[in-house]
mmCIF file of C-alpha atoms and ligand atoms in Angstrom:
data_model
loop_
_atom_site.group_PDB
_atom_site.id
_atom_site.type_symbol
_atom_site.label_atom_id
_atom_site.label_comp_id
_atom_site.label_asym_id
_atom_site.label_seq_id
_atom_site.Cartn_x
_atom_site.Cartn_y
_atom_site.Cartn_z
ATOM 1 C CA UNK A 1 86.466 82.534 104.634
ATOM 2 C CA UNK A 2 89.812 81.936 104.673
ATOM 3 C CA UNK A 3 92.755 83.228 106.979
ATOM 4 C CA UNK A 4 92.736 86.840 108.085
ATOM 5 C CA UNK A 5 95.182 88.550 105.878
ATOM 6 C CA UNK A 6 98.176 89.911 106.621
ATOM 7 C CA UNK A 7 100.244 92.935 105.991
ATOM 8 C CA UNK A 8 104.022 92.522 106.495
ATOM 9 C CA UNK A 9 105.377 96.285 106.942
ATOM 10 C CA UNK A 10 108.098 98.141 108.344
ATOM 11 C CA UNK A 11 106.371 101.037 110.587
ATOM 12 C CA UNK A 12 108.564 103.290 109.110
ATOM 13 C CA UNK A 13 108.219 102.992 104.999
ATOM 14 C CA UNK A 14 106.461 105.310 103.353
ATOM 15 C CA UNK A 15 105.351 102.449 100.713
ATOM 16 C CA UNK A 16 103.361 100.151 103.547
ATOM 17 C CA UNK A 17 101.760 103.756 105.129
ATOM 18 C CA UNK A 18 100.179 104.053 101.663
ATOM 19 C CA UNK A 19 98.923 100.457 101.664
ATOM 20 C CA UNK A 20 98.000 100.981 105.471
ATOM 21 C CA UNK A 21 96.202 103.398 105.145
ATOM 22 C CA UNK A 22 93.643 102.398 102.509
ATOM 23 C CA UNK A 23 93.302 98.867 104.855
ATOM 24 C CA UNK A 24 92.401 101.137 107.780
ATOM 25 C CA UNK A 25 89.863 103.157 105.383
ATOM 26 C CA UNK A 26 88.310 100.310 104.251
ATOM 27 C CA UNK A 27 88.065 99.227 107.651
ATOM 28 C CA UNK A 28 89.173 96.032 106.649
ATOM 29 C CA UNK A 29 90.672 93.537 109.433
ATOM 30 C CA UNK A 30 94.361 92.515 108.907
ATOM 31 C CA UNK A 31 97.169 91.409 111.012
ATOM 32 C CA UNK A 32 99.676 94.209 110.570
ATOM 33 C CA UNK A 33 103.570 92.269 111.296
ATOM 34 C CA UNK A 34 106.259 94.597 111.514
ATOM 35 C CA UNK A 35 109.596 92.835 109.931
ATOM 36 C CA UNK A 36 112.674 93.412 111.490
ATOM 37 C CA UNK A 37 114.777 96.507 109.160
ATOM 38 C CA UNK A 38 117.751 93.925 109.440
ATOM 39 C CA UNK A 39 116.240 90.890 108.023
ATOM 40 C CA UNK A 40 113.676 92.166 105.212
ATOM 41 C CA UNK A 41 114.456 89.648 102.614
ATOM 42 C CA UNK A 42 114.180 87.077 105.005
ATOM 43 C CA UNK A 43 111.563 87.969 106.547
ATOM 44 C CA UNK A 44 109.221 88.090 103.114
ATOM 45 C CA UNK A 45 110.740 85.151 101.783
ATOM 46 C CA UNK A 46 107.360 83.861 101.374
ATOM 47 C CA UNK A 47 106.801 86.276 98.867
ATOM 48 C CA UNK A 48 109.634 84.963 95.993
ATOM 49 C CA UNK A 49 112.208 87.385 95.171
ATOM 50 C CA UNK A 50 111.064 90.566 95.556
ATOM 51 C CA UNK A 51 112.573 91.010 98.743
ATOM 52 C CA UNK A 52 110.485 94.467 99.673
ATOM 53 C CA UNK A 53 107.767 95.269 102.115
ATOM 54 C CA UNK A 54 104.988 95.740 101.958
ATOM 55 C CA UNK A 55 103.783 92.349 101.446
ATOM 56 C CA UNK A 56 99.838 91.782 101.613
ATOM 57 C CA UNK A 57 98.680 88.402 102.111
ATOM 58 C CA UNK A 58 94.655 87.773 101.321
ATOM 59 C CA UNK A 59 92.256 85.289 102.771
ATOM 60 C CA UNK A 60 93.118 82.875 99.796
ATOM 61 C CA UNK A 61 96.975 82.648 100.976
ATOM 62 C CA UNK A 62 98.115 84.766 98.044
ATOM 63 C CA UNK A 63 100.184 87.382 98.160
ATOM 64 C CA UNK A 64 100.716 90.965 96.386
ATOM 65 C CA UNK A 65 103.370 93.223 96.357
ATOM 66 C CA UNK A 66 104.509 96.775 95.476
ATOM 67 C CA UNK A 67 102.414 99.519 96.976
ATOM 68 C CA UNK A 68 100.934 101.058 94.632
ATOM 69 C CA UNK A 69 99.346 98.012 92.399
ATOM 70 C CA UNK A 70 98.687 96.415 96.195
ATOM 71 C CA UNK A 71 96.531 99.049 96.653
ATOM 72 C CA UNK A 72 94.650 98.818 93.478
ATOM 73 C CA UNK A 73 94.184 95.354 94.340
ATOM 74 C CA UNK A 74 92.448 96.062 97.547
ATOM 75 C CA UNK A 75 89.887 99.009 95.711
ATOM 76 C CA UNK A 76 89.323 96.152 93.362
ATOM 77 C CA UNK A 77 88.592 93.209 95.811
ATOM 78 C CA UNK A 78 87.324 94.590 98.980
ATOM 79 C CA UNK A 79 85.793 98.117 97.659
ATOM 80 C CA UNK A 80 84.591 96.867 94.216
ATOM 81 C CA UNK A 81 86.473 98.801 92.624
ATOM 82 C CA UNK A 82 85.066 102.295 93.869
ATOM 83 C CA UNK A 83 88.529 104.514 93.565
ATOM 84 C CA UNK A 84 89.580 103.214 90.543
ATOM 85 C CA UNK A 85 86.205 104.329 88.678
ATOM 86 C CA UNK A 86 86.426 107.745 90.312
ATOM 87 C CA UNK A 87 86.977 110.473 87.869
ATOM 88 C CA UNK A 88 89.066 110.103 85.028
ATOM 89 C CA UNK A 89 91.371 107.136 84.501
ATOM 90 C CA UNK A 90 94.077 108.721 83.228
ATOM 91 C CA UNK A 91 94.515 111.612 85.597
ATOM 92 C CA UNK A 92 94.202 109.512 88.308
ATOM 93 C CA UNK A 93 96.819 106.801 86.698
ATOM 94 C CA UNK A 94 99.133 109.493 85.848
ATOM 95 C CA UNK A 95 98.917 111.452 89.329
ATOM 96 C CA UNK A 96 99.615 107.750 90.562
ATOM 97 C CA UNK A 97 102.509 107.874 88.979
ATOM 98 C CA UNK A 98 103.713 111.357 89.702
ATOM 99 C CA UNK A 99 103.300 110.502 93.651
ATOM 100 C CA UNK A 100 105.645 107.440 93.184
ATOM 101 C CA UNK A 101 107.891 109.609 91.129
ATOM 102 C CA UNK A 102 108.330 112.433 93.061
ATOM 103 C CA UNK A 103 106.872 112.156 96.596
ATOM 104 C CA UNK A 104 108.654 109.078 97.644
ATOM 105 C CA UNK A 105 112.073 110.738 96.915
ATOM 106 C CA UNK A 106 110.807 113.934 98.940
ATOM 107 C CA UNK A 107 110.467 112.211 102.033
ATOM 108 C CA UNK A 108 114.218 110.721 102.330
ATOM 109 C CA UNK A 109 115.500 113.985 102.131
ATOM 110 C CA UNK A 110 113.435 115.624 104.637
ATOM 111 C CA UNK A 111 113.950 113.413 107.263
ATOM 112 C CA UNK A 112 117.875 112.492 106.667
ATOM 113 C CA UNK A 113 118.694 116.061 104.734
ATOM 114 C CA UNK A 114 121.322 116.557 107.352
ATOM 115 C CA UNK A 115 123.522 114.841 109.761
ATOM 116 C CA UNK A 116 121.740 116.007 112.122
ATOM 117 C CA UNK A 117 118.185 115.392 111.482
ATOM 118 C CA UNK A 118 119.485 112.041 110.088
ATOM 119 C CA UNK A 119 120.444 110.644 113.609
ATOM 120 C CA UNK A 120 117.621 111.802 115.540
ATOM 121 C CA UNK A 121 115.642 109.896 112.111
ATOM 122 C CA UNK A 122 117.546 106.754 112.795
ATOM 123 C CA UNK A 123 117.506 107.263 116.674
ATOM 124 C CA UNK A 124 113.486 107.229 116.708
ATOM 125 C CA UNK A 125 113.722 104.112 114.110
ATOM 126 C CA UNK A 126 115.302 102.189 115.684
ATOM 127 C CA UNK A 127 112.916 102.767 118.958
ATOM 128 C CA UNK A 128 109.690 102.286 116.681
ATOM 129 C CA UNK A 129 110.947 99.327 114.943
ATOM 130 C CA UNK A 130 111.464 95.971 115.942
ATOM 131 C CA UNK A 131 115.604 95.161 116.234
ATOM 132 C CA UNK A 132 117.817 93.259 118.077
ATOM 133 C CA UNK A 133 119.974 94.696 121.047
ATOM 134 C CA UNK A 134 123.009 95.037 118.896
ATOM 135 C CA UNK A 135 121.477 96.070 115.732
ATOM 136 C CA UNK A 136 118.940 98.797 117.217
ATOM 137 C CA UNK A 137 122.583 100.300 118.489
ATOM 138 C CA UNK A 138 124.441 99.626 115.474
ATOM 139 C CA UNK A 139 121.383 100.959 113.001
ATOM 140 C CA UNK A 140 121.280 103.854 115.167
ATOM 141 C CA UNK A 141 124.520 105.037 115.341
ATOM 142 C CA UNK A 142 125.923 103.702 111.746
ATOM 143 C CA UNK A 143 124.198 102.314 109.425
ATOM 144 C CA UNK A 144 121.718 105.004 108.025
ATOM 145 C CA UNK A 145 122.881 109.031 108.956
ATOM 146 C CA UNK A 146 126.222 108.276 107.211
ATOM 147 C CA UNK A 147 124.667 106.168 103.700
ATOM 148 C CA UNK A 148 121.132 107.668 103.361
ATOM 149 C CA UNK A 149 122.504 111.426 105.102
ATOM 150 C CA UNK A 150 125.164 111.742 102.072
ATOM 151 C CA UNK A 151 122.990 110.358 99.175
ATOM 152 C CA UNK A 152 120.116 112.607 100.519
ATOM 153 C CA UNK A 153 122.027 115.928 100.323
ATOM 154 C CA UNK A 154 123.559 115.681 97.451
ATOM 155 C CA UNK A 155 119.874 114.723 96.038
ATOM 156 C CA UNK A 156 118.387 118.171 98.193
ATOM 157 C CA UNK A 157 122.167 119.575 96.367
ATOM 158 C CA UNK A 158 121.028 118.730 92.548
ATOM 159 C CA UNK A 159 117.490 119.804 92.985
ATOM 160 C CA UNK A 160 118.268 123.436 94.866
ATOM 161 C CA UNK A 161 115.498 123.216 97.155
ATOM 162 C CA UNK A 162 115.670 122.895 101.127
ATOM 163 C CA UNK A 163 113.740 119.568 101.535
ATOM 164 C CA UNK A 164 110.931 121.668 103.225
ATOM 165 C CA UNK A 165 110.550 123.577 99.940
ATOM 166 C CA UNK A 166 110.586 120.379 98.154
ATOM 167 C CA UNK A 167 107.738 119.368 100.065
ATOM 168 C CA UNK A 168 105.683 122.114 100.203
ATOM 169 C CA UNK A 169 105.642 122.850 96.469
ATOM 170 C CA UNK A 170 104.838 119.163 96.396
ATOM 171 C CA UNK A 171 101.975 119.913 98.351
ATOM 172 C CA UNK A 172 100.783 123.062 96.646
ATOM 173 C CA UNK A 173 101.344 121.146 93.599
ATOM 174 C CA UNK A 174 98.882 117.960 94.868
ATOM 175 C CA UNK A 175 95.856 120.515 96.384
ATOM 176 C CA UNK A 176 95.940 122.755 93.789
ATOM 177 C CA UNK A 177 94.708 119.672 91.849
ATOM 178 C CA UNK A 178 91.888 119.717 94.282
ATOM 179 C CA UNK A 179 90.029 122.152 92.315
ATOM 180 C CA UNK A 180 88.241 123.257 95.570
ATOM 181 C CA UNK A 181 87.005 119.891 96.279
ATOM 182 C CA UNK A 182 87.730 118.496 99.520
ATOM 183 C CA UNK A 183 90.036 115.557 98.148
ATOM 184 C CA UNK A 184 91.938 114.731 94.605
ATOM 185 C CA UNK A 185 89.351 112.071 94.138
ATOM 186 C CA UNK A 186 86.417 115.173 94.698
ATOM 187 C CA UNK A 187 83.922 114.459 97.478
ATOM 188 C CA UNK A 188 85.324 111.130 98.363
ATOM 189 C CA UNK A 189 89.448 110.334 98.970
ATOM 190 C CA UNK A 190 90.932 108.329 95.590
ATOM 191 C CA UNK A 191 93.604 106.331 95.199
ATOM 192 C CA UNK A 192 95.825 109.155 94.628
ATOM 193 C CA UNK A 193 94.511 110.831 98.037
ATOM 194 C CA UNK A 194 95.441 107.820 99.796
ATOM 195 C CA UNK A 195 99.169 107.779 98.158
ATOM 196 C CA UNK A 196 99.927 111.067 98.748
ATOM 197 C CA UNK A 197 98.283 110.470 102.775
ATOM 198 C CA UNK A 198 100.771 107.617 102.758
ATOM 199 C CA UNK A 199 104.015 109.423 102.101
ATOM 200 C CA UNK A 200 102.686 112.166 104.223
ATOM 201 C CA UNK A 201 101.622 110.193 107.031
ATOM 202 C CA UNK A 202 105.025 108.250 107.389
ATOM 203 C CA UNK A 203 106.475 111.281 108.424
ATOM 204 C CA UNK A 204 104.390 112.209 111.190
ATOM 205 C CA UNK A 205 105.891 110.122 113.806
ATOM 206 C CA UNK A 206 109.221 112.652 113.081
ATOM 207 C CA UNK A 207 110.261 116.120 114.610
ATOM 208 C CA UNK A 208 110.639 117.084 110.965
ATOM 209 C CA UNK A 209 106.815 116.794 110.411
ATOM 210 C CA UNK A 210 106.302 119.905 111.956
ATOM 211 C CA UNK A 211 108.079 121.325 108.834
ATOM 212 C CA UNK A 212 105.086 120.450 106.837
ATOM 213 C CA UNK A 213 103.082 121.750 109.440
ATOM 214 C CA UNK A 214 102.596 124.909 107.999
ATOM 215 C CA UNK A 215 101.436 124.467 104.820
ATOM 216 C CA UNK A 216 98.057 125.382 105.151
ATOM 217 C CA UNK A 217 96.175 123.961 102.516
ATOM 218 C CA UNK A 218 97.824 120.287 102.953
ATOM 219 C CA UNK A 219 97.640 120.104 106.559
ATOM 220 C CA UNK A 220 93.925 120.820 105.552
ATOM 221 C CA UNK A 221 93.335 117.695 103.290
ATOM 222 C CA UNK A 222 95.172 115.454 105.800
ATOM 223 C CA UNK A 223 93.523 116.227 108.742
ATOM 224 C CA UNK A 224 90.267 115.227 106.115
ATOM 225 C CA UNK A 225 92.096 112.486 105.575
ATOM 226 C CA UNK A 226 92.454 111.228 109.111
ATOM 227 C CA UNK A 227 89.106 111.711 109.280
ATOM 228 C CA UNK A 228 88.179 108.800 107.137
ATOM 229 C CA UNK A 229 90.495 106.319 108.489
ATOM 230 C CA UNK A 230 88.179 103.723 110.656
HETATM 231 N N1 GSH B 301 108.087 100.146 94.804
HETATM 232 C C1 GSH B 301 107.970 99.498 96.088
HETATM 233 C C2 GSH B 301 109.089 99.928 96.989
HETATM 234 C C3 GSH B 301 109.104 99.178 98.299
HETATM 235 C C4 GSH B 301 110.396 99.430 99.077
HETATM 236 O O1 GSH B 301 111.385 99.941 98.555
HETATM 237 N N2 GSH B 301 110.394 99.054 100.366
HETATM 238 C C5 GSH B 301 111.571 99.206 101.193
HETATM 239 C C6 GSH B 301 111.234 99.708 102.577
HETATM 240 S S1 GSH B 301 110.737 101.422 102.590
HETATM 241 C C7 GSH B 301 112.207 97.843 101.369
HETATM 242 O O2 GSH B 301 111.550 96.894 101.724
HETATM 243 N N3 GSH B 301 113.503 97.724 101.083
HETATM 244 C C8 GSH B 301 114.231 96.519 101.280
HETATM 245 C C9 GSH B 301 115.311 96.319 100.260
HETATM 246 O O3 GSH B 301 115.275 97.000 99.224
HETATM 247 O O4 GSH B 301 116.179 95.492 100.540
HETATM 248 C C10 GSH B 301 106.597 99.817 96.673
HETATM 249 O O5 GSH B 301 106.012 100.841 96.290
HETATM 250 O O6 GSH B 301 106.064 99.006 97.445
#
């Protein structure tokens, strides 16, 4: 036994909710550290140059990065490898994929779409995560409706879809999958359940959650969901 491990995340990112959620799952025991928003690189320094949460540090002192191989890491050393032998490899590797490819660039959207819903976004970030006095005022009222509001319309723009659309054909497009099973994975949650719970789950602590709200089916699954975290 070595030290307890560590997950370095910002309570916000979508990325660590994945990885977060799996640890709490797995009722494994780790230090969660929130970095400071400001100071990211910094703050995972340890970890070379990737410069990204989350970070997961194990027992051993090693660390792994990027959420999705992180969290076939943990299947693979603390659940011996359960998820990963669910079901068929290469549906689950290429819904895997699909999750990072199109989920992740749902969520910005949704919750910065408009100027709006951007600042009341940044507003309850900068209360949730951990900042200075002058940069929880200037991340609030700067920094991310104006960069991350513009990019994220003219992304909702391109696609045609009102970023509640976007996520509930996401939705409809990740439970029809289901096949009438309670998760993606069948009777148990997969890897792919606990991706898609990740992205999902990082928007609950937002107004605009309630936009997902009504899709029944999905609201469903994570409510399942919750019900396995430990
Ligand atoms: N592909 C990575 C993406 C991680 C990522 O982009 N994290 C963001 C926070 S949501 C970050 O740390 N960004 C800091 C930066 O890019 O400077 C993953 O899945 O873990």
């Amino acid at each position: 036994m070595g030290q307890t491990p560590t997950l370095h995340m910002l309570y916000t990112c979508p990325f660590c909710w994945k990885v977060r959620s799996l640890t709490e799952h797995l009722g494994m025991d780790v230090e969660y550290i929130g970095v400071n928003g400001m100071k990211i690189k910094k703050e995972v320094a340890f970890a070379g140059d990737w410069g990204k949460v989350p970070v997961f540090t194990g027992e051993d002192g090693n660390y792994v990065v990027d959420s999705t191989p992180l969290m076939i890491h943990l299947d693979a050393t603390y659940n011996g490898g359960k998820m990963a032998a669910m079901g068929d490899a290469e549906r689950q590797k290429k819904w895997l994929d699909w999750a990072d490819a199109n989920v992740s660039k749902a969520t910005v959207p949704i919750l910065y779409g408009t100027l709006g819903a951007a600042l009341k976004t940044t507003t309850r970030i900068s209360k949730l995560e951990k900042f200075g006095f002058f940069s929880k005022r200037l991340y609030a009222w700067a920094g991310f409706p104006i960069m991350w509001g513009i990019i994220a319309r003219k992304r909702v723009k391109k696609d045609g879809r009102t970023p509640k659309q976007l996520w509930h054909d996401l939705l409809t497009e990740f439970t029809d999958q289901h096949g009438g099973k309670p998760f993606f994975g069948g009777a148990e949650p997969d890897l792919v359940d606990f991706a898609m719970f990740g992205y999902t789950r990082s928007i609950s602590p937002f107004p605009q959650f309630k936009l997902l709200e009504d899709h029944e089916k999905g609201m469903v699954w994570y409510q399942r969901m919750m019900g396995t975290l430990q």
